[in-house]
Amino acid sequence: MLILATQNCFHLARRLEKYKHARLLRYACKQFADGERYYRLDFQRQPKSLVLLANITPDPGSLFDLLALARAAQDSGIAIEALCIPYLAYSRQDRQSEKGEAVLARMVAEAINRIPARQRVFVDLHSDAVRAMLAPHRELSCLPWLVHTSMAQAFDLVVAPDAGAAERARSVAGNAPVLIMRKHRPRPNQVRRSATAYPVKGKRVLMVDDMVDTGRTIASAAVLLKKQGARSISVVATHAVFSAPSHKALASAPIWKIIVSDTLAGRAPHGVRVVSITQQLAEALNSERN
């Protein structure tokens, strides 16, 4: 397996290199004096196909990097066997909340869909709306894997911190009951919760979501559940965004432990456990080739 990766996915590409038949294709990337970017694939013998690995982050340059590497492969006559995007930013902008808004998730999806890949692999997409925008693809769910490998202590109850996380909670619950909490956002990056009573007294709670961004969703949920008598609260999430406000929000939250995956590099603060999904990615990409 030959891997072509954007810089924000080098951490995953290097780990994938350790698996049999995986090798990272090098390339040159530089900027001219006027700011234009330049890309050149570095190979002596032209490969027939490759896996293109890239994260789409809030930085618009991440999308440009992906499109440029895809174009370099196309112009070199190299087939893109699989396009793998572990983290897809702008997914929360999947509908108009107010008149005049740009639905940026659709714009990003349309750009990705134009890449002529034979297979597409994503990891724990944010919503059904985003899934519908993307060309036929395979979605790899890492939450069951994270729970299985990290939760040595049993849990009594699985909690979705909002309605959007309900299916994720059910996917890891097994025989445990699932509780779906209510949440209201008066404005972006703010969370309000009503004093709804939940049956958590004396329970070991596992909270599940697709990402930790500002931390306010899980922190507000943990505070409320702890006040209502939860014995312990653990959090498992796939994408470790951890934007600046999360450090303050999580520092005071009554959360026993937080487990995340390594879809994003270098984002998890001290004390957060990071579990690699490299094995799952390798298996998924190998199966796509067979």
Tab-separated table of C-alpha atoms in Angstrom:
chain	number	residue	atom	x	y	z
A	1	MET	CA	0.000	0.000	0.000
A	2	LEU	CA	1.450	3.346	-1.085
A	3	ILE	CA	0.268	6.350	0.955
A	4	LEU	CA	0.230	10.001	-0.116
A	5	ALA	CA	-0.606	12.155	2.903
A	6	THR	CA	-1.119	15.832	3.620
A	7	GLN	CA	1.092	17.212	6.380
A	8	ASN	CA	-1.744	17.190	8.913
A	9	CYS	CA	-1.962	13.405	8.474
A	10	PHE	CA	1.734	12.545	8.612
A	11	HIS	CA	1.262	11.174	12.133
A	12	LEU	CA	-1.207	8.565	10.853
A	13	ALA	CA	0.721	7.883	7.655
A	14	ARG	CA	3.922	7.125	9.580
A	15	ARG	CA	2.045	4.728	11.853
A	16	LEU	CA	0.472	3.051	8.842
A	17	GLU	CA	3.967	2.603	7.381
A	18	LYS	CA	4.680	0.120	10.170
A	19	TYR	CA	2.076	-2.227	8.730
A	20	LYS	CA	2.957	-4.681	5.963
A	21	HIS	CA	2.997	-3.239	2.424
A	22	ALA	CA	2.546	0.376	3.608
A	23	ARG	CA	4.969	3.022	2.356
A	24	LEU	CA	4.787	6.822	2.413
A	25	LEU	CA	5.216	8.627	-0.903
A	26	ARG	CA	7.332	11.758	-0.496
A	27	TYR	CA	6.660	15.053	-2.204
A	28	ALA	CA	7.959	18.618	-2.371
A	29	CYS	CA	5.790	21.533	-1.302
A	30	LYS	CA	6.948	25.156	-1.305
A	31	GLN	CA	5.708	28.690	-1.775
A	32	PHE	CA	6.812	31.209	-4.378
A	33	ALA	CA	7.531	34.834	-3.489
A	34	ASP	CA	3.960	35.873	-4.229
A	35	GLY	CA	2.520	33.150	-1.981
A	36	GLU	CA	1.515	30.639	-4.650
A	37	ARG	CA	2.052	27.031	-3.648
A	38	TYR	CA	3.942	24.402	-5.602
A	39	TYR	CA	3.649	20.590	-5.309
A	40	ARG	CA	5.728	17.821	-6.898
A	41	LEU	CA	5.513	14.107	-6.193
A	42	ASP	CA	8.894	12.474	-5.601
A	43	PHE	CA	9.237	9.044	-7.248
A	44	GLN	CA	11.716	7.302	-9.541
A	45	ARG	CA	9.379	4.591	-10.723
A	46	GLN	CA	5.813	5.772	-11.257
A	47	PRO	CA	3.346	3.842	-9.080
A	48	LYS	CA	0.093	2.608	-10.556
A	49	SER	CA	-2.090	3.619	-7.600
A	50	LEU	CA	-2.013	5.082	-4.102
A	51	VAL	CA	-4.064	5.854	-1.012
A	52	LEU	CA	-4.629	9.563	-0.430
A	53	LEU	CA	-4.807	10.398	3.290
A	54	ALA	CA	-5.871	13.867	4.469
A	55	ASN	CA	-7.621	15.717	7.267
A	56	ILE	CA	-9.863	18.648	6.450
A	57	THR	CA	-9.348	21.139	9.283
A	58	PRO	CA	-10.772	24.662	9.730
A	59	ASP	CA	-7.666	25.994	7.948
A	60	PRO	CA	-8.756	26.442	4.286
A	61	GLY	CA	-5.237	25.468	3.280
A	62	SER	CA	-5.951	21.885	4.343
A	63	LEU	CA	-8.570	21.515	1.611
A	64	PHE	CA	-6.226	23.103	-0.934
A	65	ASP	CA	-3.447	20.666	0.064
A	66	LEU	CA	-5.775	17.729	-0.507
A	67	LEU	CA	-6.957	18.989	-3.886
A	68	ALA	CA	-3.400	19.812	-4.992
A	69	LEU	CA	-2.050	16.353	-4.107
A	70	ALA	CA	-5.030	14.735	-5.828
A	71	ARG	CA	-4.299	16.842	-8.911
A	72	ALA	CA	-0.590	15.895	-8.797
A	73	ALA	CA	-1.552	12.217	-8.760
A	74	GLN	CA	-4.048	12.668	-11.602
A	75	ASP	CA	-1.606	14.647	-13.762
A	76	SER	CA	1.024	11.953	-13.175
A	77	GLY	CA	-1.332	9.194	-14.291
A	78	ILE	CA	-1.535	7.604	-10.826
A	79	ALA	CA	-4.923	6.193	-9.790
A	80	ILE	CA	-6.300	7.124	-6.366
A	81	GLU	CA	-7.270	3.709	-5.026
A	82	ALA	CA	-8.769	5.129	-1.846
A	83	LEU	CA	-9.339	8.581	-0.408
A	84	CYS	CA	-9.283	8.504	3.396
A	85	ILE	CA	-10.356	11.556	5.420
A	86	PRO	CA	-10.254	10.819	9.162
A	87	TYR	CA	-11.482	14.274	10.235
A	88	LEU	CA	-13.869	16.414	8.204
A	89	ALA	CA	-14.176	19.995	9.423
A	90	TYR	CA	-17.148	22.249	8.575
A	91	SER	CA	-19.457	19.274	9.153
A	92	ARG	CA	-21.435	21.200	11.767
A	93	GLN	CA	-22.322	23.790	9.105
A	94	ASP	CA	-24.594	21.290	7.363
A	95	ARG	CA	-27.746	23.444	7.145
A	96	GLN	CA	-28.931	27.034	7.201
A	97	SER	CA	-29.796	28.211	10.707
A	98	GLU	CA	-30.323	31.795	9.556
A	99	LYS	CA	-31.162	33.325	6.207
A	100	GLY	CA	-28.119	34.059	4.062
A	101	GLU	CA	-25.756	31.552	5.666
A	102	ALA	CA	-23.365	29.518	3.527
A	103	VAL	CA	-23.755	25.768	4.005
A	104	LEU	CA	-20.015	25.160	4.033
A	105	ALA	CA	-20.342	21.434	4.659
A	106	ARG	CA	-21.911	21.143	1.208
A	107	MET	CA	-19.139	23.205	-0.396
A	108	VAL	CA	-16.442	21.003	1.165
A	109	ALA	CA	-18.314	17.811	0.255
A	110	GLU	CA	-18.692	18.897	-3.369
A	111	ALA	CA	-14.956	19.577	-3.629
A	112	ILE	CA	-14.135	16.166	-2.153
A	113	ASN	CA	-16.646	14.402	-4.387
A	114	ARG	CA	-14.852	15.698	-7.485
A	115	ILE	CA	-11.678	13.804	-6.559
A	116	PRO	CA	-11.715	10.670	-8.769
A	117	ALA	CA	-11.105	8.115	-6.030
A	118	ARG	CA	-12.260	4.530	-6.450
A	119	GLN	CA	-13.167	4.296	-2.766
A	120	ARG	CA	-13.787	6.864	-0.026
A	121	VAL	CA	-13.311	6.247	3.703
A	122	PHE	CA	-14.349	8.632	6.496
A	123	VAL	CA	-14.190	8.269	10.273
A	124	ASP	CA	-17.200	8.979	12.514
A	125	LEU	CA	-18.959	11.619	10.434
A	126	HIS	CA	-20.912	14.245	12.326
A	127	SER	CA	-24.431	13.889	10.921
A	128	ASP	CA	-26.751	12.180	8.474
A	129	ALA	CA	-26.932	15.453	6.545
A	130	VAL	CA	-23.184	15.307	5.877
A	131	ARG	CA	-23.361	11.620	4.965
A	132	ALA	CA	-25.978	12.450	2.338
A	133	MET	CA	-23.773	15.175	0.821
A	134	LEU	CA	-20.844	12.846	0.216
A	135	ALA	CA	-20.403	10.537	-2.748
A	136	PRO	CA	-20.769	6.799	-2.015
A	137	HIS	CA	-18.365	6.028	0.794
A	138	ARG	CA	-17.530	3.805	3.739
A	139	GLU	CA	-17.726	5.231	7.245
A	140	LEU	CA	-15.421	3.743	9.850
A	141	SER	CA	-16.858	3.954	13.377
A	142	CYS	CA	-14.111	4.076	15.986
A	143	LEU	CA	-16.233	4.573	19.106
A	144	PRO	CA	-16.879	0.854	19.770
A	145	TRP	CA	-13.148	0.213	19.360
A	146	LEU	CA	-12.224	3.050	21.762
A	147	VAL	CA	-14.692	1.809	24.357
A	148	HIS	CA	-13.587	-1.820	23.988
A	149	THR	CA	-9.873	-1.049	24.333
A	150	SER	CA	-10.105	1.669	27.008
A	151	MET	CA	-12.971	0.954	29.384
A	152	ALA	CA	-11.508	-1.756	31.609
A	153	GLN	CA	-13.951	-0.680	34.309
A	154	ALA	CA	-17.563	-1.552	33.534
A	155	PHE	CA	-20.175	1.163	33.069
A	156	ASP	CA	-23.791	1.090	34.123
A	157	LEU	CA	-25.236	3.660	31.754
A	158	VAL	CA	-24.307	5.223	28.395
A	159	VAL	CA	-25.162	8.884	27.948
A	160	ALA	CA	-25.568	10.930	24.782
A	161	PRO	CA	-24.908	14.568	25.812
A	162	ASP	CA	-27.394	15.715	23.149
A	163	ALA	CA	-29.797	14.214	20.618
A	164	GLY	CA	-27.137	14.250	17.881
A	165	ALA	CA	-25.063	11.706	19.796
A	166	ALA	CA	-27.921	9.255	20.375
A	167	GLU	CA	-26.944	6.747	17.676
A	168	ARG	CA	-23.317	6.859	18.781
A	169	ALA	CA	-24.353	6.055	22.337
A	170	ARG	CA	-26.463	3.117	21.157
A	171	SER	CA	-23.568	1.797	19.050
A	172	VAL	CA	-21.409	1.201	22.141
A	173	ALA	CA	-24.026	0.464	24.794
A	174	GLY	CA	-24.405	-3.282	24.363
A	175	ASN	CA	-26.857	-4.316	27.075
A	176	ALA	CA	-26.448	-1.087	29.054
A	177	PRO	CA	-29.304	1.444	29.026
A	178	VAL	CA	-28.911	4.634	26.967
A	179	LEU	CA	-29.844	8.079	28.238
A	180	ILE	CA	-30.236	11.058	25.867
A	181	MET	CA	-29.797	14.492	27.444
A	182	ARG	CA	-31.437	17.723	26.355
A	183	LYS	CA	-29.324	20.659	25.225
A	184	HIS	CA	-30.008	24.164	23.938
A	185	ARG	CA	-27.586	26.487	22.165
A	186	PRO	CA	-28.632	30.144	22.476
A	187	ARG	CA	-25.684	31.000	20.187
A	188	PRO	CA	-22.650	29.188	18.728
A	189	ASN	CA	-20.242	27.702	21.305
A	190	GLN	CA	-22.672	28.249	24.191
A	191	VAL	CA	-24.677	25.526	25.938
A	192	ARG	CA	-27.682	25.701	28.241
A	193	ARG	CA	-29.361	22.802	30.001
A	194	SER	CA	-32.639	22.609	31.839
A	195	ALA	CA	-32.759	20.983	35.272
A	196	THR	CA	-34.181	17.742	33.886
A	197	ALA	CA	-33.955	14.814	36.315
A	198	TYR	CA	-32.013	11.802	35.019
A	199	PRO	CA	-31.798	8.314	36.628
A	200	VAL	CA	-28.048	8.375	37.300
A	201	LYS	CA	-27.753	8.195	41.100
A	202	GLY	CA	-24.960	5.768	42.029
A	203	LYS	CA	-24.312	4.924	38.359
A	204	ARG	CA	-20.999	4.701	36.502
A	205	VAL	CA	-21.702	6.847	33.455
A	206	LEU	CA	-20.037	6.584	30.039
A	207	MET	CA	-20.628	9.678	27.888
A	208	VAL	CA	-20.096	9.305	24.116
A	209	ASP	CA	-19.739	11.872	21.338
A	210	ASP	CA	-18.000	12.266	17.978
A	211	MET	CA	-15.714	15.118	19.066
A	212	VAL	CA	-14.578	17.318	21.931
A	213	ASP	CA	-14.299	20.926	20.733
A	214	THR	CA	-14.928	23.645	23.330
A	215	GLY	CA	-15.751	20.961	25.907
A	216	ARG	CA	-18.844	22.834	27.007
A	217	THR	CA	-21.286	20.141	25.884
A	218	ILE	CA	-19.686	17.344	27.899
A	219	ALA	CA	-18.704	19.619	30.800
A	220	SER	CA	-22.242	20.954	31.264
A	221	ALA	CA	-23.632	17.420	31.019
A	222	ALA	CA	-21.118	16.105	33.560
A	223	VAL	CA	-21.888	18.885	36.056
A	224	LEU	CA	-25.606	18.172	35.876
A	225	LEU	CA	-25.199	14.387	36.145
A	226	LYS	CA	-22.795	14.689	39.071
A	227	LYS	CA	-25.238	16.941	40.914
A	228	GLN	CA	-27.864	14.261	40.403
A	229	GLY	CA	-25.685	11.616	42.041
A	230	ALA	CA	-23.660	9.935	39.270
A	231	ARG	CA	-20.933	7.821	40.839
A	232	SER	CA	-18.356	8.459	38.091
A	233	ILE	CA	-18.340	9.993	34.608
A	234	SER	CA	-16.056	8.920	31.753
A	235	VAL	CA	-16.011	10.380	28.246
A	236	VAL	CA	-15.126	8.682	24.956
A	237	ALA	CA	-14.977	10.743	21.742
A	238	THR	CA	-13.377	10.155	18.372
A	239	HIS	CA	-12.000	13.548	17.327
A	240	ALA	CA	-9.763	15.461	19.740
A	241	VAL	CA	-10.381	19.037	18.573
A	242	PHE	CA	-9.851	20.659	22.016
A	243	SER	CA	-10.101	24.309	21.000
A	244	ALA	CA	-8.824	26.909	23.497
A	245	PRO	CA	-11.987	27.219	25.661
A	246	SER	CA	-11.971	23.466	26.347
A	247	HIS	CA	-9.083	23.626	28.809
A	248	LYS	CA	-10.999	25.833	31.239
A	249	ALA	CA	-14.320	24.044	30.696
A	250	LEU	CA	-12.887	20.571	31.302
A	251	ALA	CA	-10.540	21.513	34.165
A	252	SER	CA	-13.485	22.172	36.491
A	253	ALA	CA	-15.781	19.438	35.166
A	254	PRO	CA	-16.374	16.316	37.333
A	255	ILE	CA	-15.046	13.932	34.680
A	256	TRP	CA	-13.002	10.926	35.776
A	257	LYS	CA	-11.288	10.283	32.448
A	258	ILE	CA	-11.455	11.246	28.761
A	259	ILE	CA	-10.458	8.905	25.915
A	260	VAL	CA	-10.024	10.100	22.320
A	261	SER	CA	-8.550	8.765	19.091
A	262	ASP	CA	-5.563	10.060	17.110
A	263	THR	CA	-7.440	11.230	14.005
A	264	LEU	CA	-6.011	14.678	14.809
A	265	ALA	CA	-2.390	15.212	15.815
A	266	GLY	CA	-1.223	16.921	18.974
A	267	ARG	CA	-4.590	18.187	20.198
A	268	ALA	CA	-5.231	16.331	23.462
A	269	PRO	CA	-4.369	18.166	26.718
A	270	HIS	CA	-2.484	16.569	29.580
A	271	GLY	CA	-4.375	13.766	31.284
A	272	VAL	CA	-6.430	12.788	28.239
A	273	ARG	CA	-5.768	9.270	26.963
A	274	VAL	CA	-5.190	8.967	23.212
A	275	VAL	CA	-5.830	5.598	21.552
A	276	SER	CA	-4.521	5.032	18.036
A	277	ILE	CA	-6.926	3.878	15.331
A	278	THR	CA	-4.075	2.968	12.976
A	279	GLN	CA	-4.926	-0.733	13.018
A	280	GLN	CA	-8.558	-0.034	12.137
A	281	LEU	CA	-7.524	2.316	9.324
A	282	ALA	CA	-5.058	-0.203	7.938
A	283	GLU	CA	-7.648	-2.980	7.954
A	284	ALA	CA	-10.255	-0.721	6.320
A	285	LEU	CA	-7.913	0.455	3.595
A	286	ASN	CA	-6.645	-3.053	2.901
A	287	SER	CA	-10.214	-4.345	2.640
A	288	GLU	CA	-11.048	-1.553	0.178
A	289	ARG	CA	-8.198	-2.766	-2.049
A	290	ASN	CA	-9.408	-6.394	-2.042
